[in-house]
mmCIF file of C-alpha atoms and ligand atoms in Angstrom:
data_model
loop_
_atom_site.group_PDB
_atom_site.id
_atom_site.type_symbol
_atom_site.label_atom_id
_atom_site.label_comp_id
_atom_site.label_asym_id
_atom_site.label_seq_id
_atom_site.Cartn_x
_atom_site.Cartn_y
_atom_site.Cartn_z
ATOM 1 C CA MET A 50 53.565 63.557 11.359
ATOM 2 C CA LYS A 51 55.111 60.411 10.087
ATOM 3 C CA ARG A 52 54.426 58.631 13.407
ATOM 4 C CA LYS A 53 50.816 59.788 13.388
ATOM 5 C CA ARG A 54 50.291 58.400 9.872
ATOM 6 C CA VAL A 55 51.831 55.094 10.860
ATOM 7 C CA LEU A 56 49.595 54.975 13.943
ATOM 8 C CA LEU A 57 46.546 55.842 11.799
ATOM 9 C CA ILE A 58 47.401 53.104 9.343
ATOM 10 C CA ILE A 59 47.898 50.590 12.153
ATOM 11 C CA THR A 60 44.612 51.608 13.832
ATOM 12 C CA SER A 61 42.665 51.370 10.593
ATOM 13 C CA LEU A 62 44.286 48.038 9.826
ATOM 14 C CA ILE A 63 43.263 46.717 13.243
ATOM 15 C CA LEU A 64 39.747 48.074 12.718
ATOM 16 C CA THR A 65 39.445 46.539 9.273
ATOM 17 C CA MET A 66 40.736 43.209 10.504
ATOM 18 C CA SER A 67 38.386 43.120 13.437
ATOM 19 C CA LEU A 68 35.479 43.998 11.153
ATOM 20 C CA VAL A 69 36.498 41.304 8.712
ATOM 21 C CA LEU A 70 36.886 38.807 11.524
ATOM 22 C CA SER A 71 33.563 39.658 13.107
ATOM 23 C CA GLY A 72 32.006 39.498 9.634
ATOM 24 C CA CYS A 73 33.460 36.046 9.189
ATOM 25 C CA GLY A 74 32.121 35.099 12.557
ATOM 26 C CA MET A 75 28.641 36.240 11.601
ATOM 27 C CA LYS A 76 28.839 34.387 8.355
ATOM 28 C CA GLU A 77 29.935 31.228 10.103
ATOM 29 C CA ASP A 78 27.093 31.552 12.569
ATOM 30 C CA GLY A 79 24.736 32.170 9.690
ATOM 31 C CA GLU A 80 25.989 29.108 7.872
ATOM 32 C CA GLU A 81 25.699 27.050 11.006
ATOM 33 C CA GLN A 82 22.143 28.258 11.337
ATOM 34 C CA LEU A 83 21.322 27.239 7.786
ATOM 35 C CA LYS A 84 22.937 23.865 8.245
ATOM 36 C CA GLU A 85 21.024 23.330 11.453
ATOM 37 C CA ASN A 86 17.781 24.186 9.721
ATOM 38 C CA SER A 87 18.424 21.875 6.834
ATOM 39 C CA VAL A 88 19.381 19.054 9.176
ATOM 40 C CA THR A 89 16.182 19.609 11.108
ATOM 41 C CA GLU A 90 14.226 19.607 7.871
ATOM 42 C CA SER A 91 15.736 16.422 6.562
ATOM 43 C CA THR A 92 15.527 14.480 9.800
ATOM 44 C CA GLU A 93 11.982 15.484 10.526
ATOM 45 C CA PRO A 94 10.090 15.396 7.268
ATOM 46 C CA THR A 95 6.383 15.885 7.402
ATOM 47 C CA GLU A 96 4.316 12.815 6.730
ATOM 48 C CA ASP A 97 3.739 13.786 3.110
ATOM 49 C CA GLU A 98 7.326 14.706 2.404
ATOM 50 C CA SER A 99 8.868 11.505 3.649
ATOM 51 C CA ALA A 100 7.414 9.281 0.971
ATOM 52 C CA ALA A 101 7.629 11.989 -1.653
ATOM 53 C CA SER A 102 11.293 12.740 -0.994
ATOM 54 C CA ASP A 103 12.705 10.722 -3.841
ATOM 55 C CA ASN A 104 9.768 10.468 -6.167
ATOM 56 C CA GLU A 105 9.179 12.645 -9.154
ATOM 57 C CA GLU A 106 6.398 15.140 -9.592
ATOM 58 C CA GLY A 107 3.144 13.719 -10.806
ATOM 59 C CA THR A 108 3.465 10.351 -9.101
ATOM 60 C CA PRO A 109 0.332 9.112 -7.327
ATOM 61 C CA PHE A 110 1.622 9.932 -3.859
ATOM 62 C CA ASN A 111 2.981 13.261 -4.955
ATOM 63 C CA GLU A 112 -0.456 14.170 -6.314
ATOM 64 C CA HIS A 113 -2.596 12.789 -3.532
ATOM 65 C CA GLY A 114 -0.556 12.598 -0.327
ATOM 66 C CA THR A 115 -1.790 10.934 2.829
ATOM 67 C CA LEU A 116 -5.151 9.184 2.603
ATOM 68 C CA SER A 117 -7.984 8.921 5.059
ATOM 69 C CA VAL A 118 -11.500 7.540 5.219
ATOM 70 C CA ASN A 119 -14.461 9.882 5.007
ATOM 71 C CA VAL A 120 -17.643 7.929 5.723
ATOM 72 C CA THR A 121 -17.627 5.440 2.806
ATOM 73 C CA ASP A 122 -14.922 7.124 0.734
ATOM 74 C CA LEU A 123 -11.185 6.917 0.633
ATOM 75 C CA VAL A 124 -10.019 10.520 0.247
ATOM 76 C CA ASP A 125 -6.688 12.187 -0.460
ATOM 77 C CA SER A 126 -4.939 14.941 1.478
ATOM 78 C CA GLY A 127 -7.085 17.535 -0.314
ATOM 79 C CA GLY A 128 -10.275 15.748 0.721
ATOM 80 C CA ASN A 129 -10.961 14.503 -2.818
ATOM 81 C CA LYS A 130 -12.132 10.952 -3.448
ATOM 82 C CA ILE A 131 -9.404 8.627 -4.599
ATOM 83 C CA GLN A 132 -9.635 5.124 -6.006
ATOM 84 C CA LEU A 133 -6.588 2.967 -5.367
ATOM 85 C CA LYS A 134 -6.025 0.381 -8.079
ATOM 86 C CA GLY A 135 -3.262 -2.013 -8.847
ATOM 87 C CA MET A 136 -1.898 -5.500 -8.517
ATOM 88 C CA SER A 137 -1.493 -7.833 -5.596
ATOM 89 C CA THR A 138 1.651 -9.883 -5.624
ATOM 90 C CA HIS A 139 1.237 -13.635 -5.379
ATOM 91 C CA GLY A 140 2.752 -15.015 -2.141
ATOM 92 C CA LEU A 141 6.031 -13.175 -1.553
ATOM 93 C CA ALA A 142 7.685 -16.472 -0.637
ATOM 94 C CA TRP A 143 6.658 -18.016 -3.955
ATOM 95 C CA PHE A 144 7.169 -15.210 -6.456
ATOM 96 C CA PRO A 145 9.651 -12.794 -4.861
ATOM 97 C CA GLU A 146 11.100 -11.790 -8.225
ATOM 98 C CA TYR A 147 8.189 -9.499 -9.046
ATOM 99 C CA VAL A 148 9.158 -7.241 -6.164
ATOM 100 C CA ASN A 149 11.458 -5.034 -8.173
ATOM 101 C CA LYS A 150 11.592 -1.493 -9.459
ATOM 102 C CA ASP A 151 11.076 -2.266 -13.157
ATOM 103 C CA THR A 152 7.931 -4.257 -12.450
ATOM 104 C CA PHE A 153 6.325 -1.658 -10.181
ATOM 105 C CA GLU A 154 7.366 1.164 -12.462
ATOM 106 C CA TRP A 155 5.858 -0.580 -15.486
ATOM 107 C CA LEU A 156 2.644 -1.154 -13.582
ATOM 108 C CA ARG A 157 2.576 2.499 -12.594
ATOM 109 C CA ASP A 158 3.389 3.939 -16.005
ATOM 110 C CA ASP A 159 1.861 1.469 -18.446
ATOM 111 C CA TRP A 160 -1.006 0.010 -16.450
ATOM 112 C CA LYS A 161 -1.657 3.260 -14.538
ATOM 113 C CA ALA A 162 -1.631 1.420 -11.222
ATOM 114 C CA ASN A 163 -1.188 3.628 -8.168
ATOM 115 C CA CYS A 164 -0.893 0.880 -5.554
ATOM 116 C CA ILE A 165 0.798 -2.469 -4.964
ATOM 117 C CA ARG A 166 -0.356 -5.078 -2.465
ATOM 118 C CA LEU A 167 2.368 -7.185 -0.868
ATOM 119 C CA ALA A 168 0.796 -10.544 0.017
ATOM 120 C CA MET A 169 2.653 -12.395 2.742
ATOM 121 C CA TYR A 170 1.044 -15.763 3.464
ATOM 122 C CA THR A 171 0.967 -16.686 7.141
ATOM 123 C CA ASP A 172 0.122 -20.389 7.155
ATOM 124 C CA GLU A 173 0.727 -21.826 3.705
ATOM 125 C CA ASN A 174 3.917 -23.632 2.864
ATOM 126 C CA GLY A 175 6.773 -21.203 3.486
ATOM 127 C CA GLY A 176 4.366 -18.877 5.268
ATOM 128 C CA TYR A 177 5.482 -16.451 7.949
ATOM 129 C CA CYS A 178 4.060 -18.575 10.787
ATOM 130 C CA SER A 179 4.500 -21.994 9.178
ATOM 131 C CA GLY A 180 8.191 -22.435 8.757
ATOM 132 C CA GLY A 181 9.011 -19.523 6.434
ATOM 133 C CA ASP A 182 12.178 -17.533 6.993
ATOM 134 C CA GLN A 183 10.706 -14.593 8.893
ATOM 135 C CA GLU A 184 13.674 -12.281 8.463
ATOM 136 C CA GLN A 185 13.772 -12.922 4.736
ATOM 137 C CA LEU A 186 10.046 -12.395 4.380
ATOM 138 C CA LYS A 187 10.199 -9.154 6.334
ATOM 139 C CA SER A 188 13.039 -7.892 4.216
ATOM 140 C CA LYS A 189 11.006 -8.712 1.091
ATOM 141 C CA VAL A 190 8.137 -6.695 2.490
ATOM 142 C CA ARG A 191 10.508 -3.818 3.270
ATOM 143 C CA GLU A 192 12.006 -4.017 -0.195
ATOM 144 C CA GLY A 193 8.524 -3.794 -1.702
ATOM 145 C CA VAL A 194 7.570 -0.849 0.491
ATOM 146 C CA ASP A 195 10.798 0.980 -0.360
ATOM 147 C CA ILE A 196 10.435 0.451 -4.097
ATOM 148 C CA ALA A 197 6.814 1.597 -4.057
ATOM 149 C CA THR A 198 7.768 4.599 -1.936
ATOM 150 C CA GLY A 199 10.567 5.582 -4.302
ATOM 151 C CA LEU A 200 8.085 5.446 -7.169
ATOM 152 C CA GLY A 201 5.488 7.470 -5.312
ATOM 153 C CA MET A 202 3.010 4.602 -5.158
ATOM 154 C CA TYR A 203 0.748 3.458 -2.353
ATOM 155 C CA VAL A 204 1.507 0.065 -0.883
ATOM 156 C CA ILE A 205 -0.499 -2.407 1.185
ATOM 157 C CA ILE A 206 1.201 -4.728 3.674
ATOM 158 C CA ASP A 207 -1.054 -7.785 3.636
ATOM 159 C CA TRP A 208 -1.012 -10.397 6.430
ATOM 160 C CA HIS A 209 -2.334 -13.126 4.177
ATOM 161 C CA VAL A 210 -4.482 -15.312 6.410
ATOM 162 C CA LEU A 211 -5.931 -18.211 4.424
ATOM 163 C CA SER A 212 -5.571 -21.825 5.581
ATOM 164 C CA ASP A 213 -5.133 -20.580 9.167
ATOM 165 C CA GLN A 214 -8.806 -19.499 8.836
ATOM 166 C CA ASP A 215 -9.142 -17.583 12.101
ATOM 167 C CA PRO A 216 -6.647 -14.703 12.385
ATOM 168 C CA ASN A 217 -6.488 -15.313 16.135
ATOM 169 C CA LYS A 218 -4.447 -18.432 15.403
ATOM 170 C CA TYR A 219 -1.319 -16.317 14.916
ATOM 171 C CA LYS A 220 -2.452 -13.185 16.714
ATOM 172 C CA ASP A 221 0.761 -12.742 18.716
ATOM 173 C CA GLN A 222 2.964 -12.963 15.640
ATOM 174 C CA ALA A 223 0.623 -10.555 13.836
ATOM 175 C CA LYS A 224 0.962 -8.078 16.689
ATOM 176 C CA SER A 225 4.751 -8.120 16.655
ATOM 177 C CA PHE A 226 4.871 -8.030 12.856
ATOM 178 C CA PHE A 227 2.592 -4.996 12.617
ATOM 179 C CA ASP A 228 4.363 -3.340 15.527
ATOM 180 C CA GLU A 229 7.641 -3.591 13.633
ATOM 181 C CA MET A 230 6.171 -2.484 10.318
ATOM 182 C CA SER A 231 4.233 0.451 11.685
ATOM 183 C CA GLU A 232 7.249 1.542 13.693
ATOM 184 C CA SER A 233 9.234 1.704 10.454
ATOM 185 C CA TYR A 234 6.557 3.284 8.320
ATOM 186 C CA GLY A 235 4.535 5.295 10.827
ATOM 187 C CA GLU A 236 5.820 8.542 9.316
ATOM 188 C CA GLN A 237 4.983 7.551 5.741
ATOM 189 C CA GLY A 238 1.653 8.446 4.269
ATOM 190 C CA ASN A 239 1.746 5.876 1.449
ATOM 191 C CA VAL A 240 1.578 2.675 3.517
ATOM 192 C CA LEU A 241 -1.685 0.852 4.289
ATOM 193 C CA TYR A 242 -1.962 -2.180 6.567
ATOM 194 C CA GLU A 243 -4.233 -5.146 5.806
ATOM 195 C CA ILE A 244 -4.416 -7.075 9.052
ATOM 196 C CA CYS A 245 -6.071 -10.269 7.786
ATOM 197 C CA ASN A 246 -6.632 -11.292 4.200
ATOM 198 C CA GLU A 247 -9.533 -13.733 4.391
ATOM 199 C CA PRO A 248 -10.942 -15.058 7.649
ATOM 200 C CA ASN A 249 -12.841 -18.235 6.810
ATOM 201 C CA GLY A 250 -14.018 -21.536 8.272
ATOM 202 C CA SER A 251 -14.705 -21.096 11.949
ATOM 203 C CA ALA A 252 -13.816 -17.390 12.002
ATOM 204 C CA THR A 253 -16.812 -15.191 12.807
ATOM 205 C CA TRP A 254 -17.085 -11.411 12.760
ATOM 206 C CA GLU A 255 -16.882 -11.566 16.559
ATOM 207 C CA SER A 256 -13.546 -13.365 16.423
ATOM 208 C CA VAL A 257 -12.235 -10.984 13.753
ATOM 209 C CA THR A 258 -13.368 -8.077 15.932
ATOM 210 C CA ALA A 259 -11.528 -9.497 18.938
ATOM 211 C CA TYR A 260 -8.392 -9.827 16.798
ATOM 212 C CA ALA A 261 -8.743 -6.339 15.280
ATOM 213 C CA ASN A 262 -9.269 -4.818 18.712
ATOM 214 C CA GLU A 263 -5.827 -6.055 19.678
ATOM 215 C CA VAL A 264 -3.906 -5.547 16.441
ATOM 216 C CA ILE A 265 -5.203 -2.110 15.461
ATOM 217 C CA PRO A 266 -4.094 -0.414 18.720
ATOM 218 C CA VAL A 267 -0.587 -1.814 18.156
ATOM 219 C CA ILE A 268 -0.470 -0.101 14.751
ATOM 220 C CA ARG A 269 -2.123 3.055 16.066
ATOM 221 C CA ALA A 270 0.544 3.439 18.760
ATOM 222 C CA ASN A 271 3.130 3.949 15.994
ATOM 223 C CA ASP A 272 0.967 5.257 13.207
ATOM 224 C CA PRO A 273 -2.083 7.103 14.501
ATOM 225 C CA ASP A 274 -3.882 7.729 11.227
ATOM 226 C CA SER A 275 -2.897 5.278 8.489
ATOM 227 C CA VAL A 276 -5.627 3.478 6.593
ATOM 228 C CA ILE A 277 -6.156 -0.061 7.912
ATOM 229 C CA LEU A 278 -7.987 -2.770 5.950
ATOM 230 C CA VAL A 279 -9.843 -5.509 7.781
ATOM 231 C CA GLY A 280 -10.902 -8.805 6.212
ATOM 232 C CA THR A 281 -14.381 -10.163 6.800
ATOM 233 C CA PRO A 282 -15.561 -13.761 7.378
ATOM 234 C CA THR A 283 -16.232 -16.271 4.569
ATOM 235 C CA TRP A 284 -13.137 -15.288 2.547
ATOM 236 C CA SER A 285 -13.904 -11.579 2.887
ATOM 237 C CA GLN A 286 -17.449 -11.763 1.626
ATOM 238 C CA ASP A 287 -19.389 -11.071 4.838
ATOM 239 C CA ILE A 288 -19.102 -7.296 4.820
ATOM 240 C CA ASP A 289 -22.716 -7.195 5.992
ATOM 241 C CA LYS A 290 -21.570 -8.596 9.345
ATOM 242 C CA ALA A 291 -19.075 -5.750 9.616
ATOM 243 C CA ALA A 292 -21.751 -3.237 8.643
ATOM 244 C CA ALA A 293 -23.911 -4.488 11.510
ATOM 245 C CA ALA A 294 -21.097 -4.067 14.041
ATOM 246 C CA PRO A 295 -18.307 -1.842 12.724
ATOM 247 C CA LEU A 296 -15.037 -1.443 14.602
ATOM 248 C CA PRO A 297 -14.501 1.503 16.935
ATOM 249 C CA PHE A 298 -11.570 3.039 15.009
ATOM 250 C CA ASP A 299 -11.140 5.800 12.442
ATOM 251 C CA ASN A 300 -9.594 5.252 9.015
ATOM 252 C CA VAL A 301 -10.622 1.625 8.776
ATOM 253 C CA MET A 302 -12.070 -0.003 5.661
ATOM 254 C CA TYR A 303 -13.619 -3.453 5.323
ATOM 255 C CA THR A 304 -12.531 -5.761 2.563
ATOM 256 C CA LEU A 305 -14.708 -7.484 0.002
ATOM 257 C CA HIS A 306 -13.102 -10.085 -2.265
ATOM 258 C CA PHE A 307 -14.705 -11.493 -5.380
ATOM 259 C CA TYR A 308 -13.874 -13.911 -8.168
ATOM 260 C CA ALA A 309 -16.154 -12.972 -11.036
ATOM 261 C CA ALA A 310 -16.864 -16.477 -12.340
ATOM 262 C CA THR A 311 -18.081 -17.537 -8.870
ATOM 263 C CA HIS A 312 -19.412 -14.439 -7.107
ATOM 264 C CA THR A 313 -22.156 -12.664 -8.955
ATOM 265 C CA ASP A 314 -25.292 -10.559 -8.344
ATOM 266 C CA TRP A 315 -25.824 -11.557 -4.731
ATOM 267 C CA LEU A 316 -22.386 -10.301 -3.683
ATOM 268 C CA ARG A 317 -22.691 -7.155 -5.789
ATOM 269 C CA ASP A 318 -26.074 -6.468 -4.172
ATOM 270 C CA ARG A 319 -24.480 -6.922 -0.765
ATOM 271 C CA MET A 320 -21.723 -4.500 -1.608
ATOM 272 C CA GLU A 321 -24.137 -1.863 -2.826
ATOM 273 C CA GLN A 322 -26.354 -2.339 0.211
ATOM 274 C CA CYS A 323 -23.463 -2.033 2.651
ATOM 275 C CA ILE A 324 -22.064 1.080 0.999
ATOM 276 C CA SER A 325 -25.529 2.659 1.030
ATOM 277 C CA ASN A 326 -25.656 1.889 4.732
ATOM 278 C CA GLY A 327 -22.390 3.768 5.266
ATOM 279 C CA LEU A 328 -19.761 1.026 5.256
ATOM 280 C CA PRO A 329 -16.346 1.923 3.767
ATOM 281 C CA VAL A 330 -15.514 -0.985 1.445
ATOM 282 C CA PHE A 331 -12.185 -1.804 -0.188
ATOM 283 C CA VAL A 332 -11.759 -4.611 -2.755
ATOM 284 C CA SER A 333 -8.241 -5.632 -1.783
ATOM 285 C CA GLU A 334 -8.347 -8.793 -3.903
ATOM 286 C CA PHE A 335 -10.324 -10.015 -6.895
ATOM 287 C CA GLY A 336 -9.962 -12.202 -9.924
ATOM 288 C CA ILE A 337 -12.144 -12.611 -12.979
ATOM 289 C CA CYS A 338 -11.880 -16.416 -13.024
ATOM 290 C CA ASP A 339 -13.404 -18.713 -10.394
ATOM 291 C CA ALA A 340 -12.670 -18.714 -6.670
ATOM 292 C CA SER A 341 -9.999 -21.375 -7.003
ATOM 293 C CA GLY A 342 -7.905 -18.788 -8.842
ATOM 294 C CA ASN A 343 -8.222 -20.941 -11.907
ATOM 295 C CA GLY A 344 -10.849 -22.046 -14.454
ATOM 296 C CA SER A 345 -12.190 -19.862 -17.206
ATOM 297 C CA VAL A 346 -12.657 -16.145 -16.872
ATOM 298 C CA ASP A 347 -16.116 -14.580 -17.013
ATOM 299 C CA ILE A 348 -15.792 -11.260 -18.807
ATOM 300 C CA GLY A 349 -19.548 -10.537 -18.634
ATOM 301 C CA GLN A 350 -19.554 -10.806 -14.825
ATOM 302 C CA ALA A 351 -16.242 -8.986 -14.615
ATOM 303 C CA ASP A 352 -17.693 -6.053 -16.557
ATOM 304 C CA GLN A 353 -20.631 -5.853 -14.152
ATOM 305 C CA TRP A 354 -18.237 -5.753 -11.189
ATOM 306 C CA LYS A 355 -16.203 -3.067 -12.849
ATOM 307 C CA GLU A 356 -19.270 -0.920 -13.442
ATOM 308 C CA LEU A 357 -20.387 -1.180 -9.833
ATOM 309 C CA ILE A 358 -16.925 -0.604 -8.410
ATOM 310 C CA ASN A 359 -16.427 2.493 -10.536
ATOM 311 C CA LYS A 360 -19.893 3.775 -9.646
ATOM 312 C CA TYR A 361 -18.906 3.926 -5.973
ATOM 313 C CA ASN A 362 -15.254 4.718 -6.578
ATOM 314 C CA VAL A 363 -14.235 1.616 -4.657
ATOM 315 C CA SER A 364 -10.520 0.755 -4.644
ATOM 316 C CA TYR A 365 -9.550 -2.507 -6.340
ATOM 317 C CA MET A 366 -6.461 -4.719 -6.285
ATOM 318 C CA CYS A 367 -6.211 -7.634 -8.706
ATOM 319 C CA TRP A 368 -4.951 -11.122 -7.820
ATOM 320 C CA ASN A 369 -2.182 -11.956 -8.918
ATOM 321 C CA LEU A 370 1.145 -10.664 -10.186
ATOM 322 C CA SER A 371 2.879 -13.817 -11.358
ATOM 323 C CA ASN A 372 3.334 -16.143 -14.301
ATOM 324 C CA LYS A 373 1.995 -19.195 -12.470
ATOM 325 C CA ASP A 374 0.081 -21.568 -14.705
ATOM 326 C CA GLU A 375 -3.359 -20.511 -13.429
ATOM 327 C CA SER A 376 -5.916 -18.114 -14.866
ATOM 328 C CA SER A 377 -5.677 -15.543 -12.059
ATOM 329 C CA ALA A 378 -2.003 -14.953 -12.874
ATOM 330 C CA VAL A 379 -1.836 -11.884 -15.089
ATOM 331 C CA ILE A 380 1.304 -12.953 -16.925
ATOM 332 C CA LYS A 381 1.250 -16.019 -19.134
ATOM 333 C CA ALA A 382 3.131 -19.064 -17.948
ATOM 334 C CA GLY A 383 6.301 -19.253 -19.958
ATOM 335 C CA CYS A 384 6.826 -15.498 -20.032
ATOM 336 C CA ASN A 385 9.666 -14.685 -17.681
ATOM 337 C CA GLU A 386 9.807 -10.954 -18.349
ATOM 338 C CA LEU A 387 9.448 -8.834 -15.231
ATOM 339 C CA SER A 388 8.119 -5.774 -17.053
ATOM 340 C CA GLY A 389 7.282 -4.496 -20.521
ATOM 341 C CA TRP A 390 4.764 -7.258 -21.216
ATOM 342 C CA SER A 391 3.075 -7.213 -24.611
ATOM 343 C CA ASP A 392 -0.581 -8.211 -24.957
ATOM 344 C CA ASP A 393 0.565 -11.636 -26.081
ATOM 345 C CA GLU A 394 2.397 -12.123 -22.822
ATOM 346 C CA LEU A 395 -0.606 -11.296 -20.662
ATOM 347 C CA SER A 396 -3.314 -13.755 -19.642
ATOM 348 C CA ASP A 397 -6.984 -12.973 -20.362
ATOM 349 C CA GLU A 398 -7.291 -11.587 -16.837
ATOM 350 C CA GLY A 399 -4.105 -9.577 -17.332
ATOM 351 C CA LYS A 400 -5.346 -7.969 -20.524
ATOM 352 C CA TRP A 401 -8.750 -7.225 -19.062
ATOM 353 C CA VAL A 402 -7.490 -5.671 -15.835
ATOM 354 C CA ARG A 403 -4.842 -3.591 -17.591
ATOM 355 C CA GLY A 404 -7.584 -2.255 -19.843
ATOM 356 C CA TRP A 405 -9.667 -1.287 -16.806
ATOM 357 C CA MET A 406 -6.855 0.511 -15.045
ATOM 358 C CA ARG A 407 -5.682 2.373 -18.112
ATOM 359 C CA VAL A 408 -9.072 3.647 -19.204
ATOM 360 C CA ASP A 409 -10.209 4.914 -15.846
ATOM 361 C CA THR A 410 -7.130 6.873 -14.889
ATOM 362 C CA GLN A 411 -7.369 9.758 -12.505
HETATM 363 C C1 IDC B 286 -4.237 -19.003 -4.412
HETATM 364 C C2 IDC B 286 -3.196 -18.932 -5.501
HETATM 365 C C3 IDC B 286 -2.631 -20.313 -5.756
HETATM 366 C C4 IDC B 286 -2.128 -20.894 -4.444
HETATM 367 C C5 IDC B 286 -3.227 -20.882 -3.400
HETATM 368 C C6 IDC B 286 -2.715 -21.353 -2.043
HETATM 369 O O1 IDC B 286 -3.745 -18.363 -6.651
HETATM 370 O O2 IDC B 286 -1.604 -20.251 -6.723
HETATM 371 O O3 IDC B 286 -1.701 -22.220 -4.672
HETATM 372 O O4 IDC B 286 -3.717 -19.568 -3.241
HETATM 373 O O5 IDC B 286 -3.755 -21.754 -1.238
HETATM 374 C C7 IDC B 286 -8.064 -16.342 -2.371
HETATM 375 C C8 IDC B 286 -6.817 -16.148 -1.614
HETATM 376 C C9 IDC B 286 -5.617 -16.351 -2.470
HETATM 377 C C10 IDC B 286 -5.811 -17.518 -3.433
HETATM 378 C C11 IDC B 286 -6.931 -17.124 -4.391
HETATM 379 C C12 IDC B 286 -7.228 -18.171 -5.446
HETATM 380 O O6 IDC B 286 -6.748 -14.910 -0.955
HETATM 381 O O7 IDC B 286 -4.499 -16.596 -1.622
HETATM 382 O O8 IDC B 286 -4.619 -17.691 -4.135
HETATM 383 N N1 IDC B 286 -8.130 -16.826 -3.619
HETATM 384 O O9 IDC B 286 -7.615 -19.379 -4.840
HETATM 385 N N2 IDC B 286 -9.288 -16.086 -1.958
HETATM 386 C C13 IDC B 286 -10.158 -16.442 -2.918
HETATM 387 C C14 IDC B 286 -9.430 -16.929 -3.994
#
């Protein structure tokens, strides 16, 4: 009897232990499974999640997700029209200090900007192709993209062609630059690429087309559906040339730039005409002073631009985020604050454009 009881106890002990052990085994497997899943989730975020990962609810990207172009409209992931609005930096080589979290966050929260344009000059002094430190400039661009991404804002990487006139001049550098950038940000839905700021001088729509036909496929290989902005001849005023011979790619918009004290009815008429003819237009740069970026502002003309731009829900980015002593700088010369500007610290253009962005929030 005694032996039997001991045997029974031993058998039940063995049974219990094996059950416990197999239970542990199952649990471990289960845990492994969970871990595997979470690793898979975090290494392969969907396009929308990747930029939203560290931004709070209610940020522009969190609300609108990945953008695309629907005929003339920029639309969000739900297919609703969206108007991007915000500030363009001055040249990143000249005013790098404004690429910081406090500045972008202030623009987002106080000005109600949802987008930042990072202007990287190509040919001016310190430009990417004219003696600038390329690694430093690229890391500035990356810093700007990362800050905007963390804040849930859209961001435009602008290859700022100006004195080089024809974008073909530095086409090879543009191709490797955009290859690198789109390889890094191909998974992010908040990054837009502007492949040439303002073709001018000898650049024709044919030469811009030839350039775009080489640069856009480089971006598309890494980032098949991001929105790409293309500058038009005569400092991005000849959108009518683009309307007559648009590029053979999806999710492309054509840029129109204006300076209100110089460009008036005739350019507004052109914009309206082109949009009515089906051209997707994006105002990736404007000022309310004259085309030199200086001189006095023209509020009357600026108001007419604003009305037209809002009528067609066109996106608008203001030139420029700096305290340079010129009227297109939105911060007064002498004010060295990087955020939290009072009205007194803003230029006339700064006050006017902040008012526009804040009133027409979406
Ligand atoms: C201007 C800057 C000025 C700088 C100059 C360099 O405001 O501080 O010295 O570039 O050439 C544009 C250009 C933009 C110009 C701006 C005003 O895209 O780079 O910035 N402008 O001239 N197109 C029309 C006007």
